[in-house]
PDB file of C-alpha atoms in Angstrom:
ATOM      1  CA  MET C 228       8.426  15.678  -4.840  1.00 84.00           C
ATOM      2  CA  TYR C 229       8.331  12.823  -7.431  1.00 92.00           C
ATOM      3  CA  GLU C 230       8.016  11.193 -11.189  1.00 94.00           C
ATOM      4  CA  ALA C 231       6.190   8.421 -12.034  1.00 95.00           C
ATOM      5  CA  GLN C 232       5.751   6.462 -15.295  1.00 96.00           C
ATOM      6  CA  LEU C 233       3.375   3.176 -15.971  1.00 97.00           C
ATOM      7  CA  PHE C 234       4.602   0.294 -17.949  1.00 96.00           C
ATOM      8  CA  THR C 235       2.832  -2.176 -19.896  1.00 95.00           C
ATOM      9  CA  THR C 236       3.844  -5.157 -22.355  1.00 93.00           C
ATOM     10  CA  SER C 237       1.804  -3.586 -24.891  1.00 91.00           C
ATOM     11  CA  GLY C 238       2.370   0.209 -24.123  1.00 90.00           C
ATOM     12  CA  GLN C 239      -1.225   0.497 -23.959  1.00 92.00           C
ATOM     13  CA  PHE C 240      -3.147   0.863 -20.098  1.00 94.00           C
ATOM     14  CA  VAL C 241      -5.966  -1.631 -19.957  1.00 94.00           C
ATOM     15  CA  TYR C 242      -7.564  -1.469 -16.330  1.00 94.00           C
ATOM     16  CA  GLY C 243      -7.124  -4.602 -14.380  1.00 94.00           C
ATOM     17  CA  GLN C 244      -4.974  -6.082 -17.783  1.00 95.00           C
ATOM     18  CA  TYR C 245      -1.356  -7.389 -16.233  1.00 96.00           C
ATOM     19  CA  PRO C 246       1.368  -7.143 -16.578  1.00 97.00           C
ATOM     20  CA  GLN C 247       1.677  -3.495 -14.910  1.00 97.00           C
ATOM     21  CA  ALA C 248       4.739  -1.906 -13.618  1.00 98.00           C
ATOM     22  CA  LEU C 249       4.415   1.609 -11.610  1.00 98.00           C
ATOM     23  CA  GLU C 250       7.774   3.127 -11.533  1.00 98.00           C
ATOM     24  CA  ILE C 251       8.420   6.064  -8.908  1.00 97.00           C
ATOM     25  CA  GLU C 252      11.550   8.524  -9.118  1.00 97.00           C
ATOM     26  CA  TYR C 253      11.984   9.933  -5.561  1.00 97.00           C
ATOM     27  CA  TYR C 254      13.016  14.136  -5.593  1.00 97.00           C
ATOM     28  CA  ARG C 255      13.068  14.083  -1.800  1.00 97.00           C
ATOM     29  CA  ASN C 256      13.614  12.114   1.861  1.00 97.00           C
ATOM     30  CA  ILE C 257      10.273  10.347   2.449  1.00 97.00           C
ATOM     31  CA  THR C 258      10.228   8.127   5.539  1.00 97.00           C
ATOM     32  CA  LYS C 259       8.397   4.684   5.334  1.00 97.00           C
ATOM     33  CA  GLU C 260       5.733   5.881   7.798  1.00 98.00           C
ATOM     34  CA  ASN C 261       4.838   8.934   5.289  1.00 97.00           C
ATOM     35  CA  LEU C 262       4.813   6.157   2.057  1.00 97.00           C
ATOM     36  CA  ILE C 263       2.401   3.996   4.300  1.00 98.00           C
ATOM     37  CA  LYS C 264       0.095   7.217   5.863  1.00 98.00           C
ATOM     38  CA  ALA C 265       0.167   8.216   2.117  1.00 96.00           C
ATOM     39  CA  THR C 266      -1.220   4.948   0.926  1.00 97.00           C
ATOM     40  CA  LYS C 267      -3.965   5.090   4.048  1.00 97.00           C
ATOM     41  CA  ASP C 268      -4.594   8.508   2.816  1.00 97.00           C
ATOM     42  CA  GLN C 269      -5.425   7.813  -0.734  1.00 96.00           C
ATOM     43  CA  TRP C 270      -7.612   4.811   0.015  1.00 97.00           C
ATOM     44  CA  GLU C 271      -9.589   7.203   2.220  1.00 97.00           C
ATOM     45  CA  GLU C 272      -9.934   9.808  -0.085  1.00 96.00           C
ATOM     46  CA  GLN C 273     -10.786   6.811  -2.920  1.00 95.00           C
ATOM     47  CA  SER C 274     -13.332   5.555  -0.236  1.00 95.00           C
ATOM     48  CA  ILE C 275     -11.433   1.957  -0.642  1.00 94.00           C
ATOM     49  CA  LYS C 276     -13.206  -0.557   1.104  1.00 92.00           C
ATOM     50  CA  HIS C 277     -11.839  -3.883   1.858  1.00 96.00           C
ATOM     51  CA  PRO C 278     -11.346  -6.085   4.610  1.00 97.00           C
ATOM     52  CA  ASP C 279      -7.622  -6.522   4.621  1.00 97.00           C
ATOM     53  CA  LEU C 280      -6.650  -2.730   4.188  1.00 97.00           C
ATOM     54  CA  ASP C 281      -5.488  -2.581   7.733  1.00 96.00           C
ATOM     55  CA  SER C 282      -3.159  -5.990   7.428  1.00 98.00           C
ATOM     56  CA  TRP C 283      -1.739  -4.603   4.903  1.00 98.00           C
ATOM     57  CA  LEU C 284      -0.710  -1.373   6.285  1.00 98.00           C
ATOM     58  CA  VAL C 285       1.000  -3.759   8.732  1.00 97.00           C
ATOM     59  CA  GLU C 286       2.616  -5.337   6.152  1.00 98.00           C
ATOM     60  CA  LEU C 287       3.441  -2.460   4.235  1.00 98.00           C
ATOM     61  CA  GLU C 288       6.221  -1.785   7.341  1.00 97.00           C
ATOM     62  CA  GLN C 289       7.920  -4.554   6.667  1.00 97.00           C
ATOM     63  CA  VAL C 290       8.268  -3.784   3.061  1.00 98.00           C
ATOM     64  CA  PHE C 291       8.274  -0.025   2.304  1.00 97.00           C
ATOM     65  CA  PRO C 292      11.601   1.536   2.843  1.00 96.00           C
ATOM     66  CA  ASP C 293      12.768   5.252   3.463  1.00 98.00           C
ATOM     67  CA  VAL C 294      13.500   6.769   0.708  1.00 98.00           C
ATOM     68  CA  LYS C 295      15.806   9.409  -0.349  1.00 98.00           C
ATOM     69  CA  PRO C 296      16.098  11.696  -3.629  1.00 98.00           C
ATOM     70  CA  GLU C 297      17.377   9.629  -6.761  1.00 97.00           C
ATOM     71  CA  ASP C 298      15.795   6.432  -5.145  1.00 98.00           C
ATOM     72  CA  LYS C 299      13.580   4.378  -7.596  1.00 98.00           C
ATOM     73  CA  LEU C 300      10.466   2.397  -6.133  1.00 98.00           C
ATOM     74  CA  VAL C 301       8.753   0.384  -8.690  1.00 98.00           C
ATOM     75  CA  PHE C 302       5.477  -1.560  -8.156  1.00 98.00           C
ATOM     76  CA  SER C 303       5.029  -4.784 -10.385  1.00 98.00           C
ATOM     77  CA  ILE C 304       2.057  -6.719 -11.114  1.00 98.00           C
ATOM     78  CA  ASP C 305       2.697 -10.119 -13.124  1.00 98.00           C
ATOM     79  CA  GLU C 306       0.110 -12.022 -15.619  1.00 96.00           C
ATOM     80  CA  ILE C 307      -2.321 -13.420 -13.007  1.00 96.00           C
ATOM     81  CA  GLY C 308      -1.985 -10.157 -10.319  1.00 96.00           C
ATOM     82  CA  ASN C 309       1.029 -10.987  -7.993  1.00 98.00           C
ATOM     83  CA  ASN C 310       2.841  -8.072  -7.008  1.00 98.00           C
ATOM     84  CA  GLN C 311       6.421  -7.100  -5.934  1.00 98.00           C
ATOM     85  CA  PHE C 312       8.220  -4.323  -5.273  1.00 98.00           C
ATOM     86  CA  PHE C 313      11.428  -3.120  -5.793  1.00 98.00           C
ATOM     87  CA  LEU C 314      13.789  -0.497  -4.749  1.00 98.00           C
ATOM     88  CA  ASN C 315      16.898   0.605  -7.316  1.00 98.00           C
ATOM     89  CA  ASP C 316      16.141  -2.532  -9.223  1.00 97.00           C
ATOM     90  CA  LYS C 317      16.297  -4.843  -5.862  1.00 98.00           C
ATOM     91  CA  PRO C 318      13.610  -6.677  -4.751  1.00 98.00           C
ATOM     92  CA  ILE C 319      12.146  -5.610  -1.400  1.00 98.00           C
ATOM     93  CA  GLY C 320       8.873  -7.573  -0.653  1.00 98.00           C
ATOM     94  CA  ALA C 321       5.486  -7.986  -1.811  1.00 98.00           C
ATOM     95  CA  ILE C 322       2.147  -8.210  -0.262  1.00 98.00           C
ATOM     96  CA  ALA C 323       0.162 -11.836  -1.039  1.00 96.00           C
ATOM     97  CA  ASN C 324      -3.047 -10.553  -1.974  1.00 96.00           C
ATOM     98  CA  LYS C 325      -4.270  -9.954  -5.593  1.00 95.00           C
ATOM     99  CA  ASP C 326      -6.567  -7.811  -4.844  1.00 97.00           C
ATOM    100  CA  PHE C 327      -3.985  -5.584  -3.163  1.00 98.00           C
ATOM    101  CA  SER C 328      -2.020  -5.588  -6.563  1.00 98.00           C
ATOM    102  CA  GLN C 329      -5.321  -3.410  -8.422  1.00 97.00           C
ATOM    103  CA  LEU C 330      -6.218  -1.383  -4.908  1.00 97.00           C
ATOM    104  CA  PHE C 331      -2.715  -0.325  -4.509  1.00 98.00           C
ATOM    105  CA  LEU C 332      -2.361   0.476  -8.437  1.00 97.00           C
ATOM    106  CA  ASP C 333      -5.520   2.352  -7.719  1.00 96.00           C
ATOM    107  CA  ILE C 334      -3.866   4.764  -6.094  1.00 96.00           C
ATOM    108  CA  TRP C 335      -2.695   6.428  -9.318  1.00 95.00           C
ATOM    109  CA  VAL C 336      -4.293   4.915 -12.145  1.00 96.00           C
ATOM    110  CA  SER C 337      -8.412   4.905 -10.644  1.00 95.00           C
ATOM    111  CA  GLU C 338     -10.781   7.005 -11.960  1.00 94.00           C
ATOM    112  CA  LYS C 339     -11.082   8.190  -8.328  1.00 94.00           C
ATOM    113  CA  THR C 340      -8.062   9.014  -8.073  1.00 94.00           C
ATOM    114  CA  THR C 341      -6.815  12.327  -6.019  1.00 93.00           C
ATOM    115  CA  TYR C 342      -4.073  12.799  -8.921  1.00 91.00           C
ATOM    116  CA  PRO C 343      -5.782  13.060 -11.889  1.00 93.00           C
ATOM    117  CA  ASP C 344      -3.689  15.171 -14.034  1.00 93.00           C
ATOM    118  CA  LEU C 345      -1.251  12.536 -13.463  1.00 93.00           C
ATOM    119  CA  ARG C 346      -3.402   9.429 -13.831  1.00 95.00           C
ATOM    120  CA  LEU C 347      -4.070  10.993 -17.696  1.00 94.00           C
ATOM    121  CA  GLU C 348      -0.155  11.235 -18.218  1.00 93.00           C
ATOM    122  CA  LEU C 349       0.270   7.726 -16.628  1.00 95.00           C
ATOM    123  CA  ILE C 350      -2.258   6.051 -18.824  1.00 94.00           C
ATOM    124  CA  GLY C 351      -1.669   7.998 -22.071  1.00 89.00           C
ATOM    125  CA  ASP C 352      -4.461  10.050 -22.364  1.00 78.00           C
ATOM    126  CA  LYS C 353      -2.787  13.066 -21.660  1.00 64.00           C
TER     127      LYS C 353
END
């Protein structure tokens, strides 16, 4: 379905230390609605609670694109925790909340992730 890579300036993963960037290369068509649903499902699976979760999902409707094979979606977090999404190297939007930055990245790097093997690969422990 996709391949993911995590980038840091040092090459070492430290939870909550930025900058970091997650790159996902897609191998099939996925609608933005399905990307948003997957985001919501992962937060629910990880029991993530935040008062802005629902509003972030609405904001993602303006940010997320439909993706097709070979598209690369990058989620970048700068040194102070601000985020930016890119599609094929072009900026497509951001969610103006530093909590969102880590909670979105947590889908892949949190110890509560539903993808533990991928997490270990991303953070360099496998």
